[in-house]
Amino acid sequence: MNKRLPFLMLSLATVLTLALSACTPAAPTTPEIGTTEHPIKVLFVPSVDANVIVSGGEVMATALNEATGLNFEVSVPTSYAATIEEMCASPTDTMAFIPAFGYVLANDLCGVDVAFKAVRRGWGVYWTMIVVGRDSNIQSLADLNGKKWAYPDAGSTSGYLVPTVMFKDAGVTPGETLEAGGHPESVRAVYTGEADFATAFYSPYATPEGGTKWERGMDPEVPVDVNSCALNEDKSQLLCEGYRVLDARANIREEFPDVVQRVRILSLSPD
């Protein structure tokens, strides 16, 4: 047998392997997180209209981009639960703004940690408000027994979990329930008569210069005649003699400009 044959065969095999390797396309590389090809995902729970959230979120995303050089993509999943699921499905490139109970669930499910909290107009907290029709005969928590309750989402801290505890502590058992799909939708249900009362978030009103600033323990309603409440010229604000309504009622101001005249705050959650 020719002794050079094995060497030639090995040489041919090596050349063939090299040739095949040269013809095989390289495995695609994963774009670096924060690039335009792989932006950091910013999730918000659907607490109010998604278009409103995305609009405000994109302003924040632009500011973060300018500050960090990283790229961000804002989105609003279909529910509180879907927001948590998406966070846990992609933990290395996702951040989210979720309520307290959502954080507890996400932490238990996939170890999500708190990085920072929002401060809105000087307040690092917000409250649950219970709203009823302005002409309703409901005057206390006890009057809610057997009444139809509209709430935003079962995963909402201020819209569902806190009021559930409030009702239990007060010995109140609501009647029929309506999962409205968001805080504005809950308020809308009272406005339209679909529900007897609703729960949603409360943020204190903004005070005009020289006005009365809201403090804990004060009446949550604006300290002026509610009949003065109306939209400003571009419909971006609901104003009552200069006081700006910032609770969930303001989120249906364009659809129902007289929402404050028609829907009143019965109670707030305790501190």
mmCIF file of C-alpha atoms in Angstrom, residues 12-262:
data_model
loop_
_atom_site.group_PDB
_atom_site.id
_atom_site.type_symbol
_atom_site.label_atom_id
_atom_site.label_comp_id
_atom_site.label_asym_id
_atom_site.label_seq_id
_atom_site.Cartn_x
_atom_site.Cartn_y
_atom_site.Cartn_z
ATOM 1 C CA LEU A 12 -7.902 16.272 1.639
ATOM 2 C CA ALA A 13 -10.205 15.849 4.625
ATOM 3 C CA THR A 14 -8.649 18.859 6.333
ATOM 4 C CA VAL A 15 -8.928 20.994 3.223
ATOM 5 C CA LEU A 16 -12.534 19.882 2.742
ATOM 6 C CA THR A 17 -13.365 20.730 6.372
ATOM 7 C CA LEU A 18 -11.768 24.144 6.039
ATOM 8 C CA ALA A 19 -13.627 24.741 2.792
ATOM 9 C CA LEU A 20 -16.933 23.758 4.341
ATOM 10 C CA SER A 21 -16.229 25.954 7.361
ATOM 11 C CA ALA A 22 -15.508 28.887 5.094
ATOM 12 C CA CYS A 23 -18.819 28.360 3.330
ATOM 13 C CA THR A 24 -20.848 28.070 6.555
ATOM 14 C CA PRO A 25 -22.316 31.426 7.658
ATOM 15 C CA ALA A 26 -21.219 32.640 11.096
ATOM 16 C CA ALA A 27 -23.746 32.325 13.900
ATOM 17 C CA PRO A 28 -25.628 35.602 14.343
ATOM 18 C CA THR A 29 -24.532 37.668 17.330
ATOM 19 C CA THR A 30 -27.097 39.005 19.800
ATOM 20 C CA PRO A 31 -27.247 42.808 19.711
ATOM 21 C CA GLU A 32 -26.028 44.460 22.883
ATOM 22 C CA ILE A 33 -28.750 45.478 25.332
ATOM 23 C CA GLY A 34 -29.611 49.154 25.056
ATOM 24 C CA THR A 35 -28.852 49.454 21.353
ATOM 25 C CA THR A 36 -31.448 50.415 18.754
ATOM 26 C CA GLU A 37 -31.556 46.743 17.707
ATOM 27 C CA HIS A 38 -32.102 45.595 21.292
ATOM 28 C CA PRO A 39 -33.679 48.401 23.352
ATOM 29 C CA ILE A 40 -34.425 48.068 27.050
ATOM 30 C CA LYS A 41 -38.126 47.365 27.486
ATOM 31 C CA VAL A 42 -40.060 49.732 29.750
ATOM 32 C CA LEU A 43 -43.417 48.325 30.858
ATOM 33 C CA PHE A 44 -46.339 50.116 32.471
ATOM 34 C CA VAL A 45 -49.451 48.489 33.905
ATOM 35 C CA PRO A 46 -52.687 49.508 32.121
ATOM 36 C CA SER A 47 -53.888 51.760 34.948
ATOM 37 C CA VAL A 48 -55.212 54.422 32.573
ATOM 38 C CA ASP A 49 -55.590 54.785 28.790
ATOM 39 C CA ALA A 50 -52.634 53.081 27.098
ATOM 40 C CA ASN A 51 -52.097 55.966 24.666
ATOM 41 C CA VAL A 52 -51.746 58.393 27.564
ATOM 42 C CA ILE A 53 -49.249 56.113 29.309
ATOM 43 C CA VAL A 54 -47.167 55.540 26.178
ATOM 44 C CA SER A 55 -47.091 59.249 25.389
ATOM 45 C CA GLY A 56 -45.757 60.105 28.836
ATOM 46 C CA GLY A 57 -43.497 57.066 28.875
ATOM 47 C CA GLU A 58 -41.828 58.068 25.633
ATOM 48 C CA VAL A 59 -40.957 61.451 27.130
ATOM 49 C CA MET A 60 -39.250 59.589 29.963
ATOM 50 C CA ALA A 61 -37.556 57.192 27.522
ATOM 51 C CA THR A 62 -36.125 60.144 25.593
ATOM 52 C CA ALA A 63 -34.802 61.690 28.812
ATOM 53 C CA LEU A 64 -33.218 58.378 29.828
ATOM 54 C CA ASN A 65 -31.636 58.037 26.405
ATOM 55 C CA GLU A 66 -30.126 61.511 26.673
ATOM 56 C CA ALA A 67 -28.833 60.752 30.165
ATOM 57 C CA THR A 68 -27.442 57.270 29.511
ATOM 58 C CA GLY A 69 -26.984 56.864 25.777
ATOM 59 C CA LEU A 70 -29.110 53.712 25.950
ATOM 60 C CA ASN A 71 -32.282 53.056 23.965
ATOM 61 C CA PHE A 72 -35.645 52.282 25.558
ATOM 62 C CA GLU A 73 -38.951 50.961 24.205
ATOM 63 C CA VAL A 74 -42.188 51.746 26.045
ATOM 64 C CA SER A 75 -45.206 49.434 26.036
ATOM 65 C CA VAL A 76 -48.355 48.696 28.029
ATOM 66 C CA PRO A 77 -49.301 44.999 28.361
ATOM 67 C CA THR A 78 -52.970 44.056 28.416
ATOM 68 C CA SER A 79 -53.232 43.486 32.176
ATOM 69 C CA TYR A 80 -51.369 43.740 35.463
ATOM 70 C CA ALA A 81 -50.670 39.992 35.332
ATOM 71 C CA ALA A 82 -49.375 40.222 31.743
ATOM 72 C CA THR A 83 -46.956 42.949 32.815
ATOM 73 C CA ILE A 84 -45.477 40.717 35.504
ATOM 74 C CA GLU A 85 -45.304 37.748 33.131
ATOM 75 C CA GLU A 86 -43.408 39.782 30.537
ATOM 76 C CA MET A 87 -40.951 41.030 33.159
ATOM 77 C CA CYS A 88 -40.228 37.520 34.313
ATOM 78 C CA ALA A 89 -39.926 36.197 30.748
ATOM 79 C CA SER A 90 -37.168 38.694 29.929
ATOM 80 C CA PRO A 91 -35.555 39.861 33.181
ATOM 81 C CA THR A 92 -32.202 40.972 31.776
ATOM 82 C CA ASP A 93 -33.530 43.682 29.481
ATOM 83 C CA THR A 94 -36.797 44.788 31.111
ATOM 84 C CA MET A 95 -37.821 47.405 33.643
ATOM 85 C CA ALA A 96 -41.371 48.135 34.742
ATOM 86 C CA PHE A 97 -43.508 50.510 36.765
ATOM 87 C CA ILE A 98 -45.786 48.294 38.826
ATOM 88 C CA PRO A 99 -47.882 48.778 41.977
ATOM 89 C CA ALA A 100 -46.915 47.407 45.375
ATOM 90 C CA PHE A 101 -48.808 44.126 45.123
ATOM 91 C CA GLY A 102 -47.503 43.621 41.596
ATOM 92 C CA TYR A 103 -43.988 43.924 42.980
ATOM 93 C CA VAL A 104 -44.718 41.315 45.662
ATOM 94 C CA LEU A 105 -45.964 38.877 43.012
ATOM 95 C CA ALA A 106 -43.070 39.588 40.635
ATOM 96 C CA ASN A 107 -40.509 39.238 43.413
ATOM 97 C CA ASP A 108 -41.974 35.895 44.433
ATOM 98 C CA LEU A 109 -42.262 34.684 40.844
ATOM 99 C CA CYS A 110 -38.857 35.639 39.471
ATOM 100 C CA GLY A 111 -36.935 37.711 42.019
ATOM 101 C CA VAL A 112 -37.755 41.198 40.722
ATOM 102 C CA ASP A 113 -36.194 43.915 42.894
ATOM 103 C CA VAL A 114 -37.149 47.542 43.506
ATOM 104 C CA ALA A 115 -34.657 50.010 42.021
ATOM 105 C CA PHE A 116 -36.485 53.280 42.735
ATOM 106 C CA LYS A 117 -39.955 54.680 43.323
ATOM 107 C CA ALA A 118 -41.839 57.522 41.684
ATOM 108 C CA VAL A 119 -42.475 60.838 43.427
ATOM 109 C CA ARG A 120 -45.385 62.796 41.989
ATOM 110 C CA ARG A 121 -45.728 66.463 42.879
ATOM 111 C CA GLY A 122 -43.928 65.904 46.134
ATOM 112 C CA TRP A 123 -45.868 62.777 47.119
ATOM 113 C CA GLY A 124 -44.127 59.406 47.199
ATOM 114 C CA VAL A 125 -47.445 57.669 47.959
ATOM 115 C CA TYR A 126 -50.977 57.608 46.628
ATOM 116 C CA TRP A 127 -54.298 56.468 48.030
ATOM 117 C CA THR A 128 -57.375 54.431 47.232
ATOM 118 C CA MET A 129 -60.488 56.510 46.720
ATOM 119 C CA ILE A 130 -64.032 55.222 46.774
ATOM 120 C CA VAL A 131 -66.317 57.224 44.486
ATOM 121 C CA VAL A 132 -70.095 57.344 44.161
ATOM 122 C CA GLY A 133 -72.585 59.419 42.216
ATOM 123 C CA ARG A 134 -72.836 63.002 43.442
ATOM 124 C CA ASP A 135 -76.575 62.467 44.050
ATOM 125 C CA SER A 136 -76.164 58.983 45.568
ATOM 126 C CA ASN A 137 -77.607 58.289 49.011
ATOM 127 C CA ILE A 138 -74.440 56.363 49.915
ATOM 128 C CA GLN A 139 -72.823 58.323 52.759
ATOM 129 C CA SER A 140 -70.562 55.814 54.522
ATOM 130 C CA LEU A 141 -68.714 52.535 54.006
ATOM 131 C CA ALA A 142 -71.578 50.719 55.705
ATOM 132 C CA ASP A 143 -73.888 51.896 52.910
ATOM 133 C CA LEU A 144 -71.808 49.910 50.400
ATOM 134 C CA ASN A 145 -73.222 46.599 51.631
ATOM 135 C CA GLY A 146 -74.831 44.786 48.722
ATOM 136 C CA LYS A 147 -73.986 47.574 46.252
ATOM 137 C CA LYS A 148 -72.427 46.966 42.841
ATOM 138 C CA TRP A 149 -68.667 47.587 42.892
ATOM 139 C CA ALA A 150 -66.544 48.548 39.863
ATOM 140 C CA TYR A 151 -62.799 48.071 40.248
ATOM 141 C CA PRO A 152 -59.927 48.387 37.742
ATOM 142 C CA ASP A 153 -58.152 45.016 37.888
ATOM 143 C CA ALA A 154 -57.731 42.275 40.482
ATOM 144 C CA GLY A 155 -53.984 42.981 40.448
ATOM 145 C CA SER A 156 -54.387 46.665 41.270
ATOM 146 C CA THR A 157 -53.188 47.660 44.729
ATOM 147 C CA SER A 158 -55.218 50.859 45.109
ATOM 148 C CA GLY A 159 -58.109 49.711 42.943
ATOM 149 C CA TYR A 160 -58.753 46.289 44.435
ATOM 150 C CA LEU A 161 -56.471 44.960 47.158
ATOM 151 C CA VAL A 162 -56.521 47.921 49.544
ATOM 152 C CA PRO A 163 -60.296 48.411 49.288
ATOM 153 C CA THR A 164 -60.813 44.691 49.842
ATOM 154 C CA VAL A 165 -59.011 45.046 53.178
ATOM 155 C CA MET A 166 -60.959 48.223 53.950
ATOM 156 C CA PHE A 167 -64.264 46.443 53.362
ATOM 157 C CA LYS A 168 -63.224 43.458 55.466
ATOM 158 C CA ASP A 169 -62.189 45.698 58.347
ATOM 159 C CA ALA A 170 -65.472 47.615 58.121
ATOM 160 C CA GLY A 171 -67.584 44.464 57.868
ATOM 161 C CA VAL A 172 -68.788 45.456 54.392
ATOM 162 C CA THR A 173 -69.769 42.906 51.759
ATOM 163 C CA PRO A 174 -70.289 44.457 48.306
ATOM 164 C CA GLY A 175 -72.825 42.915 45.969
ATOM 165 C CA GLU A 176 -72.201 42.350 42.278
ATOM 166 C CA THR A 177 -68.720 43.253 41.003
ATOM 167 C CA LEU A 178 -67.443 44.633 37.708
ATOM 168 C CA GLU A 179 -63.785 44.347 36.670
ATOM 169 C CA ALA A 180 -63.741 47.496 34.563
ATOM 170 C CA GLY A 181 -60.245 47.150 33.061
ATOM 171 C CA GLY A 182 -58.648 50.334 34.394
ATOM 172 C CA HIS A 183 -59.010 53.199 36.840
ATOM 173 C CA PRO A 184 -60.749 55.547 34.369
ATOM 174 C CA GLU A 185 -63.125 52.763 33.397
ATOM 175 C CA SER A 186 -64.048 52.245 37.041
ATOM 176 C CA VAL A 187 -64.966 55.920 37.433
ATOM 177 C CA ARG A 188 -66.837 55.810 34.131
ATOM 178 C CA ALA A 189 -68.958 52.929 35.452
ATOM 179 C CA VAL A 190 -70.226 55.164 38.266
ATOM 180 C CA TYR A 191 -70.746 58.122 35.935
ATOM 181 C CA THR A 192 -72.860 56.034 33.545
ATOM 182 C CA GLY A 193 -74.737 54.196 36.283
ATOM 183 C CA GLU A 194 -73.233 50.775 35.561
ATOM 184 C CA ALA A 195 -72.034 50.544 39.167
ATOM 185 C CA ASP A 196 -73.079 52.006 42.503
ATOM 186 C CA PHE A 197 -69.532 52.765 43.546
ATOM 187 C CA ALA A 198 -65.994 52.363 42.294
ATOM 188 C CA THR A 199 -62.461 52.239 43.610
ATOM 189 C CA ALA A 200 -59.499 53.908 41.917
ATOM 190 C CA PHE A 201 -56.295 55.802 42.687
ATOM 191 C CA TYR A 202 -56.261 59.172 44.401
ATOM 192 C CA SER A 203 -53.534 61.764 43.947
ATOM 193 C CA PRO A 204 -54.048 65.124 45.681
ATOM 194 C CA TYR A 205 -55.135 68.099 43.591
ATOM 195 C CA ALA A 206 -52.534 70.638 42.461
ATOM 196 C CA THR A 207 -52.882 73.973 44.228
ATOM 197 C CA PRO A 208 -52.794 77.371 42.500
ATOM 198 C CA GLU A 209 -50.560 80.101 43.888
ATOM 199 C CA GLY A 210 -52.035 81.332 47.150
ATOM 200 C CA GLY A 211 -54.436 78.386 47.360
ATOM 201 C CA THR A 212 -55.002 75.787 50.071
ATOM 202 C CA LYS A 213 -52.577 72.890 49.759
ATOM 203 C CA TRP A 214 -53.994 69.453 50.508
ATOM 204 C CA GLU A 215 -52.757 67.721 53.653
ATOM 205 C CA ARG A 216 -53.468 64.260 55.022
ATOM 206 C CA GLY A 217 -56.798 64.217 56.855
ATOM 207 C CA MET A 218 -58.346 66.997 54.762
ATOM 208 C CA ASP A 219 -61.370 66.612 52.488
ATOM 209 C CA PRO A 220 -59.997 65.028 49.292
ATOM 210 C CA GLU A 221 -62.248 67.176 47.084
ATOM 211 C CA VAL A 222 -61.063 70.533 45.731
ATOM 212 C CA PRO A 223 -61.819 73.275 48.307
ATOM 213 C CA VAL A 224 -64.011 75.286 45.936
ATOM 214 C CA ASP A 225 -67.463 75.004 44.344
ATOM 215 C CA VAL A 226 -67.309 71.898 42.123
ATOM 216 C CA ASN A 227 -69.672 73.565 39.664
ATOM 217 C CA SER A 228 -66.695 75.705 38.642
ATOM 218 C CA CYS A 229 -64.774 72.687 37.371
ATOM 219 C CA ALA A 230 -64.113 72.689 33.614
ATOM 220 C CA LEU A 231 -61.498 71.810 31.030
ATOM 221 C CA ASN A 232 -58.790 74.290 30.108
ATOM 222 C CA GLU A 233 -58.523 75.474 26.508
ATOM 223 C CA ASP A 234 -56.538 72.523 25.143
ATOM 224 C CA LYS A 235 -58.443 70.008 27.318
ATOM 225 C CA SER A 236 -55.247 68.834 28.975
ATOM 226 C CA GLN A 237 -56.349 69.792 32.493
ATOM 227 C CA LEU A 238 -59.479 69.658 34.616
ATOM 228 C CA LEU A 239 -59.484 72.881 36.640
ATOM 229 C CA CYS A 240 -61.684 74.138 39.457
ATOM 230 C CA GLU A 241 -60.935 77.822 40.041
ATOM 231 C CA GLY A 242 -57.265 77.076 39.457
ATOM 232 C CA TYR A 243 -57.164 73.819 41.418
ATOM 233 C CA ARG A 244 -56.188 70.955 39.145
ATOM 234 C CA VAL A 245 -57.894 67.593 39.662
ATOM 235 C CA LEU A 246 -55.298 64.783 39.504
ATOM 236 C CA ASP A 247 -57.218 61.737 40.743
ATOM 237 C CA ALA A 248 -58.652 59.080 38.404
ATOM 238 C CA ARG A 249 -61.666 61.235 37.530
ATOM 239 C CA ALA A 250 -59.404 63.528 35.525
ATOM 240 C CA ASN A 251 -58.610 60.664 33.159
ATOM 241 C CA ILE A 252 -62.122 60.761 31.680
ATOM 242 C CA ARG A 253 -62.276 64.582 31.526
ATOM 243 C CA GLU A 254 -62.472 64.800 27.727
ATOM 244 C CA GLU A 255 -65.282 62.266 27.515
ATOM 245 C CA PHE A 256 -67.128 63.629 30.553
ATOM 246 C CA PRO A 257 -66.010 67.202 31.367
ATOM 247 C CA ASP A 258 -68.543 67.373 34.212
ATOM 248 C CA VAL A 259 -67.199 64.262 35.953
ATOM 249 C CA VAL A 260 -66.416 66.120 39.195
ATOM 250 C CA GLN A 261 -69.946 67.540 39.260
ATOM 251 C CA ARG A 262 -71.365 64.036 38.760
#
